[in-house]
Amino acid sequence: MTFQFDFGPEGVAGEGYRKVTPADSYDSERGYGFVKGSQVSAVRRSGEPLVGDFCIPFDATFVVDVPDGNYIVDLSLSDELAPTHTSLKTNGERLILKDRRTIQGQIVWEKFAVNVRGGKLKLSFGGLAPRLNALRIAHSPELITLFLAGDSTVTDPRDGIFPQSGWGQMLPYYFKHDVAVANHAVGGRSSKSFIGEGRLDAIKEEIKEGDFLFIQFGHNDQKPDEARFTDPETTYKEYLKRYVDAARSANATPVLITSVQRRFFDEAGKLKDTHGAYLDAVRELAQEEGVALIDLAEKSKRLYEELGPEETKKLLLWGEPGEWLNYSSGVQDNTHFQEYGSLRIAELVVQGIRELNLMPLTMYLR
């Protein structure tokens, strides 16, 4: 199953491609188009097939209805007469391209993987001078899927909370097109409530041999309510083991991750640990079960202490009154990240992948 689109002013499309102009707003019957509110214009430079014309998707989102699953996406973002500057996020605002530049006349095709849930593949464009010449979308069920189970520090953001961001949102940026990231993490969930809501069952329905399941909980396992609380000495490890068993039953690889640190410093500028025995429980379970461990608590501790109390505010969700549109009264959140912070934390997760030499994931890192 393949979808192919040629973008630009009205005219003849490349062979096998559908022509898309700025006037093509998303329509459910047609199954593709730019969503309402997108700023799109079009330019023709030459008669060169596919890359001789383009749309300028300035702060625009293009949507294609596709069945759920993994897809490889190829897109061209070139201009014969001008340099370009494009950023791109896919479903769930997952980062794919950041400040991608081309020089005048440079023909560039970018290739990446997208995991689709909910029947829509979304491409959200940013940048100072974005371009979109052509787009190919091919169903690729054979791709390695990297599943993420976790909480708000991992999840893709909801609408209306920018710049809050989870590190799972940024993970696709570090992978080539051979790996699709399926971020099932949801804010407010513990290892217990995630299972209670059937979210692990949803992963079990999709995970296959050769896939990976990254597991990071703990922030909400500390909460006192019955639906979420687990005891680090007993039930926390028991619930985490159910994730490990779910991956192994599908011949997939589980990876345990300790909770990313909260931003709390003592007077000497040293980080205060707020997770206590929950971190030890993850480390113990990894050793007992022979499971790969990324010690994100330790890695984020080193990062925070290196930056110090003031600089770490640039990682976390801090803002003055009026600084962020969605937090107009100001915000001081020492748990959740803004996008720059989640990108840095995702970098630490990638560092852990390299250190463990998790094959073949390591091969497919950019």
mmCIF file of C-alpha atoms in Angstrom:
data_model
loop_
_atom_site.group_PDB
_atom_site.id
_atom_site.type_symbol
_atom_site.label_atom_id
_atom_site.label_comp_id
_atom_site.label_asym_id
_atom_site.label_seq_id
_atom_site.Cartn_x
_atom_site.Cartn_y
_atom_site.Cartn_z
ATOM 1 C CA MET A 1 0.000 0.000 0.000
ATOM 2 C CA THR A 2 1.573 3.256 -1.206
ATOM 3 C CA PHE A 3 0.374 6.880 -1.337
ATOM 4 C CA GLN A 4 2.142 9.440 -3.559
ATOM 5 C CA PHE A 5 1.590 13.215 -3.721
ATOM 6 C CA ASP A 6 3.079 15.979 -5.897
ATOM 7 C CA PHE A 7 2.810 19.464 -4.332
ATOM 8 C CA GLY A 8 2.642 22.836 -6.042
ATOM 9 C CA PRO A 9 0.361 25.092 -8.124
ATOM 10 C CA GLU A 10 -2.340 23.534 -10.264
ATOM 11 C CA GLY A 11 -0.955 21.549 -13.156
ATOM 12 C CA VAL A 12 0.089 18.089 -14.227
ATOM 13 C CA ALA A 13 1.315 15.790 -11.466
ATOM 14 C CA GLY A 14 4.301 13.493 -11.729
ATOM 15 C CA GLU A 15 3.498 10.063 -13.092
ATOM 16 C CA GLY A 16 1.772 7.961 -10.449
ATOM 17 C CA TYR A 17 1.337 10.958 -8.107
ATOM 18 C CA ARG A 18 -1.718 12.955 -7.025
ATOM 19 C CA LYS A 19 -1.470 16.718 -7.395
ATOM 20 C CA VAL A 20 -1.903 18.697 -4.166
ATOM 21 C CA THR A 21 -2.316 22.492 -4.149
ATOM 22 C CA PRO A 22 -2.756 24.941 -1.242
ATOM 23 C CA ALA A 23 -6.505 24.830 -1.898
ATOM 24 C CA ASP A 24 -6.681 21.130 -1.031
ATOM 25 C CA SER A 25 -7.976 21.246 2.521
ATOM 26 C CA TYR A 26 -8.429 17.984 4.373
ATOM 27 C CA ASP A 27 -11.626 16.219 3.445
ATOM 28 C CA SER A 28 -12.621 12.880 4.973
ATOM 29 C CA GLU A 29 -14.089 11.606 1.703
ATOM 30 C CA ARG A 30 -10.909 12.422 -0.225
ATOM 31 C CA GLY A 31 -8.763 11.183 2.660
ATOM 32 C CA TYR A 32 -5.978 13.776 2.554
ATOM 33 C CA GLY A 33 -5.275 17.504 2.613
ATOM 34 C CA PHE A 34 -4.021 20.439 4.666
ATOM 35 C CA VAL A 35 -5.845 20.910 7.956
ATOM 36 C CA LYS A 36 -7.813 24.040 8.801
ATOM 37 C CA GLY A 37 -5.602 26.953 9.806
ATOM 38 C CA SER A 38 -2.583 25.876 7.773
ATOM 39 C CA GLN A 39 -0.687 28.625 5.964
ATOM 40 C CA VAL A 40 0.215 27.250 2.541
ATOM 41 C CA SER A 41 1.301 28.831 -0.720
ATOM 42 C CA ALA A 42 2.738 27.354 -3.921
ATOM 43 C CA VAL A 43 5.501 28.207 -6.405
ATOM 44 C CA ARG A 44 6.624 26.759 -9.744
ATOM 45 C CA ARG A 45 10.316 27.140 -10.592
ATOM 46 C CA SER A 46 10.591 24.857 -13.628
ATOM 47 C CA GLY A 47 9.074 21.875 -15.363
ATOM 48 C CA GLU A 48 11.360 19.411 -13.592
ATOM 49 C CA PRO A 49 9.171 16.460 -12.478
ATOM 50 C CA LEU A 50 8.247 16.485 -8.790
ATOM 51 C CA VAL A 51 10.956 18.926 -7.624
ATOM 52 C CA GLY A 52 10.378 21.781 -10.109
ATOM 53 C CA ASP A 53 7.470 23.126 -8.057
ATOM 54 C CA PHE A 54 6.462 22.972 -4.421
ATOM 55 C CA CYS A 55 4.168 24.081 -1.640
ATOM 56 C CA ILE A 56 5.447 26.290 1.164
ATOM 57 C CA PRO A 57 3.835 24.674 4.252
ATOM 58 C CA PHE A 58 4.464 27.523 6.681
ATOM 59 C CA ASP A 59 3.098 26.412 10.071
ATOM 60 C CA ALA A 60 1.014 23.825 8.215
ATOM 61 C CA THR A 61 -0.122 20.247 8.775
ATOM 62 C CA PHE A 62 -0.811 17.756 5.987
ATOM 63 C CA VAL A 63 -2.949 14.725 6.846
ATOM 64 C CA VAL A 64 -3.406 11.411 5.024
ATOM 65 C CA ASP A 65 -5.905 8.749 6.084
ATOM 66 C CA VAL A 66 -4.084 5.404 6.303
ATOM 67 C CA PRO A 67 -4.706 2.117 8.121
ATOM 68 C CA ASP A 68 -2.917 1.780 11.452
ATOM 69 C CA GLY A 69 0.609 0.389 11.298
ATOM 70 C CA ASN A 70 4.172 1.328 10.392
ATOM 71 C CA TYR A 71 5.064 3.400 7.338
ATOM 72 C CA ILE A 72 8.205 4.595 5.598
ATOM 73 C CA VAL A 73 7.848 8.186 4.423
ATOM 74 C CA ASP A 74 9.965 9.845 1.731
ATOM 75 C CA LEU A 75 9.612 13.572 1.140
ATOM 76 C CA SER A 76 11.469 16.124 -0.925
ATOM 77 C CA LEU A 77 12.096 19.618 0.481
ATOM 78 C CA SER A 78 14.046 21.375 -2.250
ATOM 79 C CA ASP A 79 14.120 24.663 -4.140
ATOM 80 C CA GLU A 80 16.023 25.319 -7.377
ATOM 81 C CA LEU A 81 16.508 29.032 -6.661
ATOM 82 C CA ALA A 82 16.631 29.528 -2.905
ATOM 83 C CA PRO A 83 18.002 28.013 0.306
ATOM 84 C CA THR A 84 15.434 26.302 2.530
ATOM 85 C CA HIS A 85 14.910 25.764 6.267
ATOM 86 C CA THR A 86 12.435 23.075 7.381
ATOM 87 C CA SER A 87 11.449 21.376 10.634
ATOM 88 C CA LEU A 88 9.009 18.478 10.786
ATOM 89 C CA LYS A 89 6.990 16.593 13.390
ATOM 90 C CA THR A 90 4.788 13.562 12.790
ATOM 91 C CA ASN A 91 1.896 11.931 14.645
ATOM 92 C CA GLY A 92 1.811 13.012 18.259
ATOM 93 C CA GLU A 93 4.236 15.842 17.493
ATOM 94 C CA ARG A 94 7.170 13.419 17.263
ATOM 95 C CA LEU A 95 10.296 15.197 16.116
ATOM 96 C CA ILE A 96 11.743 14.061 12.773
ATOM 97 C CA LEU A 97 13.605 17.034 11.295
ATOM 98 C CA LYS A 98 15.014 19.983 13.198
ATOM 99 C CA ASP A 99 16.238 23.054 11.288
ATOM 100 C CA ARG A 100 17.008 21.044 8.132
ATOM 101 C CA ARG A 101 18.669 23.367 5.643
ATOM 102 C CA THR A 102 19.329 22.991 1.930
ATOM 103 C CA ILE A 103 21.297 25.256 -0.370
ATOM 104 C CA GLN A 104 19.998 26.722 -3.624
ATOM 105 C CA GLY A 105 19.438 23.974 -6.173
ATOM 106 C CA GLN A 106 20.130 21.098 -3.777
ATOM 107 C CA ILE A 107 17.707 18.212 -4.318
ATOM 108 C CA VAL A 108 17.034 16.499 -0.977
ATOM 109 C CA TRP A 109 14.859 13.509 -0.123
ATOM 110 C CA GLU A 110 14.368 12.677 3.554
ATOM 111 C CA LYS A 111 13.322 9.171 4.648
ATOM 112 C CA PHE A 112 11.873 8.245 8.040
ATOM 113 C CA ALA A 113 9.487 5.827 9.772
ATOM 114 C CA VAL A 114 6.131 6.634 11.367
ATOM 115 C CA ASN A 115 3.935 4.486 13.577
ATOM 116 C CA VAL A 116 0.265 5.353 13.006
ATOM 117 C CA ARG A 117 -2.535 4.801 15.505
ATOM 118 C CA GLY A 118 -5.934 6.342 14.908
ATOM 119 C CA GLY A 119 -5.963 6.067 11.117
ATOM 120 C CA LYS A 120 -4.215 9.337 10.250
ATOM 121 C CA LEU A 121 -0.626 10.131 9.274
ATOM 122 C CA LYS A 122 0.093 13.765 10.126
ATOM 123 C CA LEU A 123 3.031 15.869 8.942
ATOM 124 C CA SER A 124 3.387 19.180 10.797
ATOM 125 C CA PHE A 125 5.854 21.624 9.248
ATOM 126 C CA GLY A 126 7.839 24.461 10.776
ATOM 127 C CA GLY A 127 10.982 26.390 9.962
ATOM 128 C CA LEU A 128 11.783 29.759 8.448
ATOM 129 C CA ALA A 129 11.532 28.663 4.791
ATOM 130 C CA PRO A 130 9.917 25.205 4.595
ATOM 131 C CA ARG A 131 9.378 23.336 1.325
ATOM 132 C CA LEU A 132 7.356 20.317 0.262
ATOM 133 C CA ASN A 133 7.847 19.075 -3.305
ATOM 134 C CA ALA A 134 6.698 15.478 -3.180
ATOM 135 C CA LEU A 135 5.669 12.809 -0.710
ATOM 136 C CA ARG A 136 5.671 9.006 -0.773
ATOM 137 C CA ILE A 137 4.094 6.916 2.009
ATOM 138 C CA ALA A 138 4.610 3.133 1.948
ATOM 139 C CA HIS A 139 3.171 0.607 4.396
ATOM 140 C CA SER A 140 6.103 -1.272 5.995
ATOM 141 C CA PRO A 141 4.953 -3.898 8.513
ATOM 142 C CA GLU A 142 8.442 -5.414 8.638
ATOM 143 C CA LEU A 143 9.948 -2.387 10.393
ATOM 144 C CA ILE A 144 11.357 -2.755 13.898
ATOM 145 C CA THR A 145 8.942 -1.131 16.334
ATOM 146 C CA LEU A 146 10.269 0.495 19.495
ATOM 147 C CA PHE A 147 7.344 0.534 21.952
ATOM 148 C CA LEU A 148 7.369 2.949 24.888
ATOM 149 C CA ALA A 149 5.394 2.333 28.089
ATOM 150 C CA GLY A 150 5.540 5.138 30.623
ATOM 151 C CA ASP A 151 4.146 8.346 32.072
ATOM 152 C CA SER A 152 4.053 12.079 31.289
ATOM 153 C CA THR A 153 7.850 12.371 31.219
ATOM 154 C CA VAL A 154 7.813 9.969 28.244
ATOM 155 C CA THR A 155 4.530 10.652 26.437
ATOM 156 C CA ASP A 156 3.714 12.610 23.301
ATOM 157 C CA PRO A 157 2.091 15.930 24.300
ATOM 158 C CA ARG A 158 -1.617 16.662 24.124
ATOM 159 C CA ASP A 159 -2.992 19.690 22.320
ATOM 160 C CA GLY A 160 -2.915 22.879 24.336
ATOM 161 C CA ILE A 161 0.054 22.144 26.613
ATOM 162 C CA PHE A 162 2.989 23.352 24.477
ATOM 163 C CA PRO A 163 5.863 23.533 25.297
ATOM 164 C CA GLN A 164 5.399 20.541 27.637
ATOM 165 C CA SER A 165 7.033 17.512 26.098
ATOM 166 C CA GLY A 166 8.081 13.929 26.905
ATOM 167 C CA TRP A 167 11.368 12.366 25.848
ATOM 168 C CA GLY A 168 9.532 9.731 23.819
ATOM 169 C CA GLN A 169 8.313 12.524 21.547
ATOM 170 C CA MET A 170 11.918 13.288 20.616
ATOM 171 C CA LEU A 171 13.234 9.742 20.232
ATOM 172 C CA PRO A 172 12.367 9.349 16.490
ATOM 173 C CA TYR A 173 14.753 12.224 15.724
ATOM 174 C CA TYR A 174 17.681 9.951 16.564
ATOM 175 C CA PHE A 175 16.661 6.963 14.404
ATOM 176 C CA LYS A 176 16.955 6.175 10.720
ATOM 177 C CA HIS A 177 13.927 4.948 8.796
ATOM 178 C CA ASP A 178 14.484 1.339 9.922
ATOM 179 C CA VAL A 179 12.860 1.933 13.346
ATOM 180 C CA ALA A 180 9.336 3.177 14.091
ATOM 181 C CA VAL A 181 8.662 4.540 17.585
ATOM 182 C CA ALA A 182 5.243 3.618 19.017
ATOM 183 C CA ASN A 183 4.789 5.848 22.052
ATOM 184 C CA HIS A 184 2.072 4.361 24.264
ATOM 185 C CA ALA A 185 3.104 6.376 27.338
ATOM 186 C CA VAL A 186 0.327 8.422 28.964
ATOM 187 C CA GLY A 187 0.529 11.134 31.595
ATOM 188 C CA GLY A 188 -0.435 10.258 35.149
ATOM 189 C CA ARG A 189 -0.029 6.500 34.765
ATOM 190 C CA SER A 190 1.854 4.166 37.045
ATOM 191 C CA SER A 191 3.086 0.667 36.262
ATOM 192 C CA LYS A 192 -0.172 -0.537 37.834
ATOM 193 C CA SER A 193 -2.748 1.829 36.305
ATOM 194 C CA PHE A 194 -1.222 1.491 32.817
ATOM 195 C CA ILE A 195 -1.980 -2.233 32.997
ATOM 196 C CA GLY A 196 -5.354 -1.672 34.660
ATOM 197 C CA GLU A 197 -6.478 0.479 31.735
ATOM 198 C CA GLY A 198 -5.554 -2.221 29.205
ATOM 199 C CA ARG A 199 -2.630 -0.306 27.734
ATOM 200 C CA LEU A 200 -0.151 -3.159 28.086
ATOM 201 C CA ASP A 201 -2.711 -5.433 26.409
ATOM 202 C CA ALA A 202 -2.762 -3.027 23.438
ATOM 203 C CA ILE A 203 1.015 -3.306 23.138
ATOM 204 C CA LYS A 204 0.827 -7.112 23.391
ATOM 205 C CA GLU A 205 -1.554 -7.170 20.428
ATOM 206 C CA GLU A 206 1.006 -5.406 18.213
ATOM 207 C CA ILE A 207 4.476 -6.332 19.462
ATOM 208 C CA LYS A 208 6.317 -8.940 17.411
ATOM 209 C CA GLU A 209 9.606 -10.783 17.266
ATOM 210 C CA GLY A 210 12.525 -8.380 16.906
ATOM 211 C CA ASP A 211 10.721 -5.397 18.446
ATOM 212 C CA PHE A 212 11.693 -3.586 21.654
ATOM 213 C CA LEU A 213 9.708 -2.469 24.696
ATOM 214 C CA PHE A 214 11.191 0.387 26.763
ATOM 215 C CA ILE A 215 9.608 0.656 30.233
ATOM 216 C CA GLN A 216 9.846 3.725 32.483
ATOM 217 C CA PHE A 217 7.512 4.200 35.458
ATOM 218 C CA GLY A 218 7.889 5.342 39.062
ATOM 219 C CA HIS A 219 6.723 8.959 39.211
ATOM 220 C CA ASN A 220 3.091 7.969 39.736
ATOM 221 C CA ASP A 221 3.712 4.660 41.511
ATOM 222 C CA GLN A 222 4.506 6.897 44.500
ATOM 223 C CA LYS A 223 1.007 8.409 44.466
ATOM 224 C CA PRO A 224 -1.168 7.239 47.401
ATOM 225 C CA ASP A 225 -4.371 6.407 45.488
ATOM 226 C CA GLU A 226 -5.381 2.772 45.087
ATOM 227 C CA ALA A 227 -5.419 2.845 41.275
ATOM 228 C CA ARG A 228 -1.752 3.852 41.012
ATOM 229 C CA PHE A 229 0.225 3.111 44.164
ATOM 230 C CA THR A 230 2.732 0.277 44.183
ATOM 231 C CA ASP A 231 5.186 -0.708 46.888
ATOM 232 C CA PRO A 232 8.816 -0.598 45.699
ATOM 233 C CA GLU A 233 9.704 -3.684 47.735
ATOM 234 C CA THR A 234 6.907 -5.847 46.332
ATOM 235 C CA THR A 235 4.174 -4.810 43.919
ATOM 236 C CA TYR A 236 6.246 -2.315 41.884
ATOM 237 C CA LYS A 237 8.658 -5.055 40.823
ATOM 238 C CA GLU A 238 5.768 -7.452 40.253
ATOM 239 C CA TYR A 239 4.039 -5.059 37.867
ATOM 240 C CA LEU A 240 7.251 -4.211 36.024
ATOM 241 C CA LYS A 241 7.917 -7.918 35.521
ATOM 242 C CA ARG A 242 4.614 -8.201 33.668
ATOM 243 C CA TYR A 243 5.995 -5.805 31.030
ATOM 244 C CA VAL A 244 9.184 -7.829 30.789
ATOM 245 C CA ASP A 245 7.196 -11.050 30.387
ATOM 246 C CA ALA A 246 4.930 -9.474 27.758
ATOM 247 C CA ALA A 247 7.905 -8.528 25.592
ATOM 248 C CA ARG A 248 9.658 -11.861 25.998
ATOM 249 C CA SER A 249 6.495 -13.829 25.183
ATOM 250 C CA ALA A 250 6.588 -12.164 21.738
ATOM 251 C CA ASN A 251 10.355 -12.744 21.342
ATOM 252 C CA ALA A 252 10.834 -8.992 21.666
ATOM 253 C CA THR A 253 13.449 -7.289 23.849
ATOM 254 C CA PRO A 254 12.446 -5.542 27.106
ATOM 255 C CA VAL A 255 14.545 -2.635 28.394
ATOM 256 C CA LEU A 256 13.995 -1.255 31.890
ATOM 257 C CA ILE A 257 14.600 2.464 32.486
ATOM 258 C CA THR A 258 14.888 4.129 35.886
ATOM 259 C CA SER A 259 12.746 7.224 36.448
ATOM 260 C CA VAL A 260 14.140 10.468 35.107
ATOM 261 C CA GLN A 261 14.976 12.797 38.002
ATOM 262 C CA ARG A 262 12.891 15.699 39.216
ATOM 263 C CA ARG A 263 14.581 19.105 39.497
ATOM 264 C CA PHE A 264 15.168 19.537 43.234
ATOM 265 C CA PHE A 265 18.522 20.810 44.509
ATOM 266 C CA ASP A 266 19.969 21.168 47.997
ATOM 267 C CA GLU A 267 21.852 24.261 49.159
ATOM 268 C CA ALA A 268 25.144 22.803 47.921
ATOM 269 C CA GLY A 269 23.787 22.464 44.366
ATOM 270 C CA LYS A 270 23.445 18.668 44.587
ATOM 271 C CA LEU A 271 20.321 16.994 43.298
ATOM 272 C CA LYS A 272 17.863 15.615 45.844
ATOM 273 C CA ASP A 273 16.593 12.144 44.979
ATOM 274 C CA THR A 274 12.786 11.970 45.160
ATOM 275 C CA HIS A 275 12.302 8.378 43.955
ATOM 276 C CA GLY A 276 14.208 6.486 46.633
ATOM 277 C CA ALA A 277 13.592 2.743 46.714
ATOM 278 C CA TYR A 278 11.756 2.800 43.368
ATOM 279 C CA LEU A 279 15.077 3.299 41.577
ATOM 280 C CA ASP A 280 16.698 0.417 43.475
ATOM 281 C CA ALA A 281 13.726 -1.802 42.612
ATOM 282 C CA VAL A 282 14.213 -1.280 38.860
ATOM 283 C CA ARG A 283 17.945 -1.958 39.129
ATOM 284 C CA GLU A 284 17.347 -5.101 41.170
ATOM 285 C CA LEU A 285 14.708 -6.431 38.769
ATOM 286 C CA ALA A 286 17.001 -5.853 35.792
ATOM 287 C CA GLN A 287 19.719 -7.894 37.479
ATOM 288 C CA GLU A 288 17.378 -10.639 38.669
ATOM 289 C CA GLU A 289 15.734 -11.082 35.267
ATOM 290 C CA GLY A 290 18.787 -10.412 33.085
ATOM 291 C CA VAL A 291 17.102 -7.416 31.472
ATOM 292 C CA ALA A 292 18.973 -4.523 29.849
ATOM 293 C CA LEU A 293 18.881 -1.390 32.021
ATOM 294 C CA ILE A 294 19.220 2.267 31.081
ATOM 295 C CA ASP A 295 19.854 4.121 34.326
ATOM 296 C CA LEU A 296 18.174 7.362 33.317
ATOM 297 C CA ALA A 297 17.969 8.478 36.940
ATOM 298 C CA GLU A 298 21.746 8.466 37.194
ATOM 299 C CA LYS A 299 22.249 10.004 33.762
ATOM 300 C CA SER A 300 19.759 12.823 34.373
ATOM 301 C CA LYS A 301 21.270 13.425 37.831
ATOM 302 C CA ARG A 302 24.680 14.010 36.261
ATOM 303 C CA LEU A 303 23.170 16.292 33.621
ATOM 304 C CA TYR A 304 21.221 18.379 36.146
ATOM 305 C CA GLU A 305 24.181 18.792 38.476
ATOM 306 C CA GLU A 306 26.431 19.725 35.573
ATOM 307 C CA LEU A 307 23.983 22.461 34.521
ATOM 308 C CA GLY A 308 23.071 23.631 38.015
ATOM 309 C CA PRO A 309 19.841 25.039 39.533
ATOM 310 C CA GLU A 310 19.416 27.960 37.126
ATOM 311 C CA GLU A 311 20.377 26.352 33.811
ATOM 312 C CA THR A 312 18.145 23.337 34.450
ATOM 313 C CA LYS A 313 15.129 25.633 34.287
ATOM 314 C CA LYS A 314 15.713 25.668 30.514
ATOM 315 C CA LEU A 315 15.069 21.914 30.482
ATOM 316 C CA LEU A 316 11.994 21.842 32.685
ATOM 317 C CA LEU A 317 8.632 23.509 32.236
ATOM 318 C CA TRP A 318 9.508 26.907 33.674
ATOM 319 C CA GLY A 319 8.229 30.212 32.329
ATOM 320 C CA GLU A 320 7.532 33.775 33.353
ATOM 321 C CA PRO A 321 4.001 35.219 33.154
ATOM 322 C CA GLY A 322 3.276 35.713 29.469
ATOM 323 C CA GLU A 323 6.268 33.665 28.272
ATOM 324 C CA TRP A 324 4.246 30.642 27.155
ATOM 325 C CA LEU A 325 0.831 31.010 25.530
ATOM 326 C CA ASN A 326 -0.604 27.966 27.327
ATOM 327 C CA TYR A 327 0.787 29.073 30.712
ATOM 328 C CA SER A 328 0.067 32.781 30.590
ATOM 329 C CA SER A 329 0.199 33.137 34.383
ATOM 330 C CA GLY A 330 3.658 31.591 34.484
ATOM 331 C CA VAL A 331 4.735 28.072 35.388
ATOM 332 C CA GLN A 332 7.298 26.456 37.695
ATOM 333 C CA ASP A 333 7.211 22.704 37.064
ATOM 334 C CA ASN A 334 10.164 20.642 38.279
ATOM 335 C CA THR A 335 8.961 17.341 36.793
ATOM 336 C CA HIS A 336 7.896 17.953 33.195
ATOM 337 C CA PHE A 337 10.067 19.092 30.305
ATOM 338 C CA GLN A 338 9.850 21.706 27.642
ATOM 339 C CA GLU A 339 10.946 20.560 24.187
ATOM 340 C CA TYR A 340 14.609 21.481 24.585
ATOM 341 C CA GLY A 341 14.710 19.455 27.790
ATOM 342 C CA SER A 342 12.974 16.376 26.387
ATOM 343 C CA LEU A 343 15.419 16.414 23.465
ATOM 344 C CA ARG A 344 18.344 16.382 25.930
ATOM 345 C CA ILE A 345 16.780 13.523 27.920
ATOM 346 C CA ALA A 346 16.116 11.525 24.735
ATOM 347 C CA GLU A 347 19.798 11.997 23.963
ATOM 348 C CA LEU A 348 20.593 10.314 27.286
ATOM 349 C CA VAL A 349 18.345 7.377 26.381
ATOM 350 C CA VAL A 350 20.175 7.073 23.055
ATOM 351 C CA GLN A 351 23.462 7.183 24.964
ATOM 352 C CA GLY A 352 22.192 4.222 26.975
ATOM 353 C CA ILE A 353 21.291 2.325 23.795
ATOM 354 C CA ARG A 354 24.841 2.791 22.531
ATOM 355 C CA GLU A 355 26.415 1.792 25.848
ATOM 356 C CA LEU A 356 24.359 -1.416 25.960
ATOM 357 C CA ASN A 357 25.025 -2.024 22.260
ATOM 358 C CA LEU A 358 21.363 -2.937 21.796
ATOM 359 C CA MET A 359 21.491 -4.544 18.384
ATOM 360 C CA PRO A 360 20.136 -3.850 15.877
ATOM 361 C CA LEU A 361 18.875 -0.552 17.373
ATOM 362 C CA THR A 362 22.450 0.725 17.631
ATOM 363 C CA MET A 363 22.929 0.149 13.894
ATOM 364 C CA TYR A 364 19.952 2.335 13.078
ATOM 365 C CA LEU A 365 20.825 5.383 15.132
ATOM 366 C CA ARG A 366 21.590 8.510 13.144
#
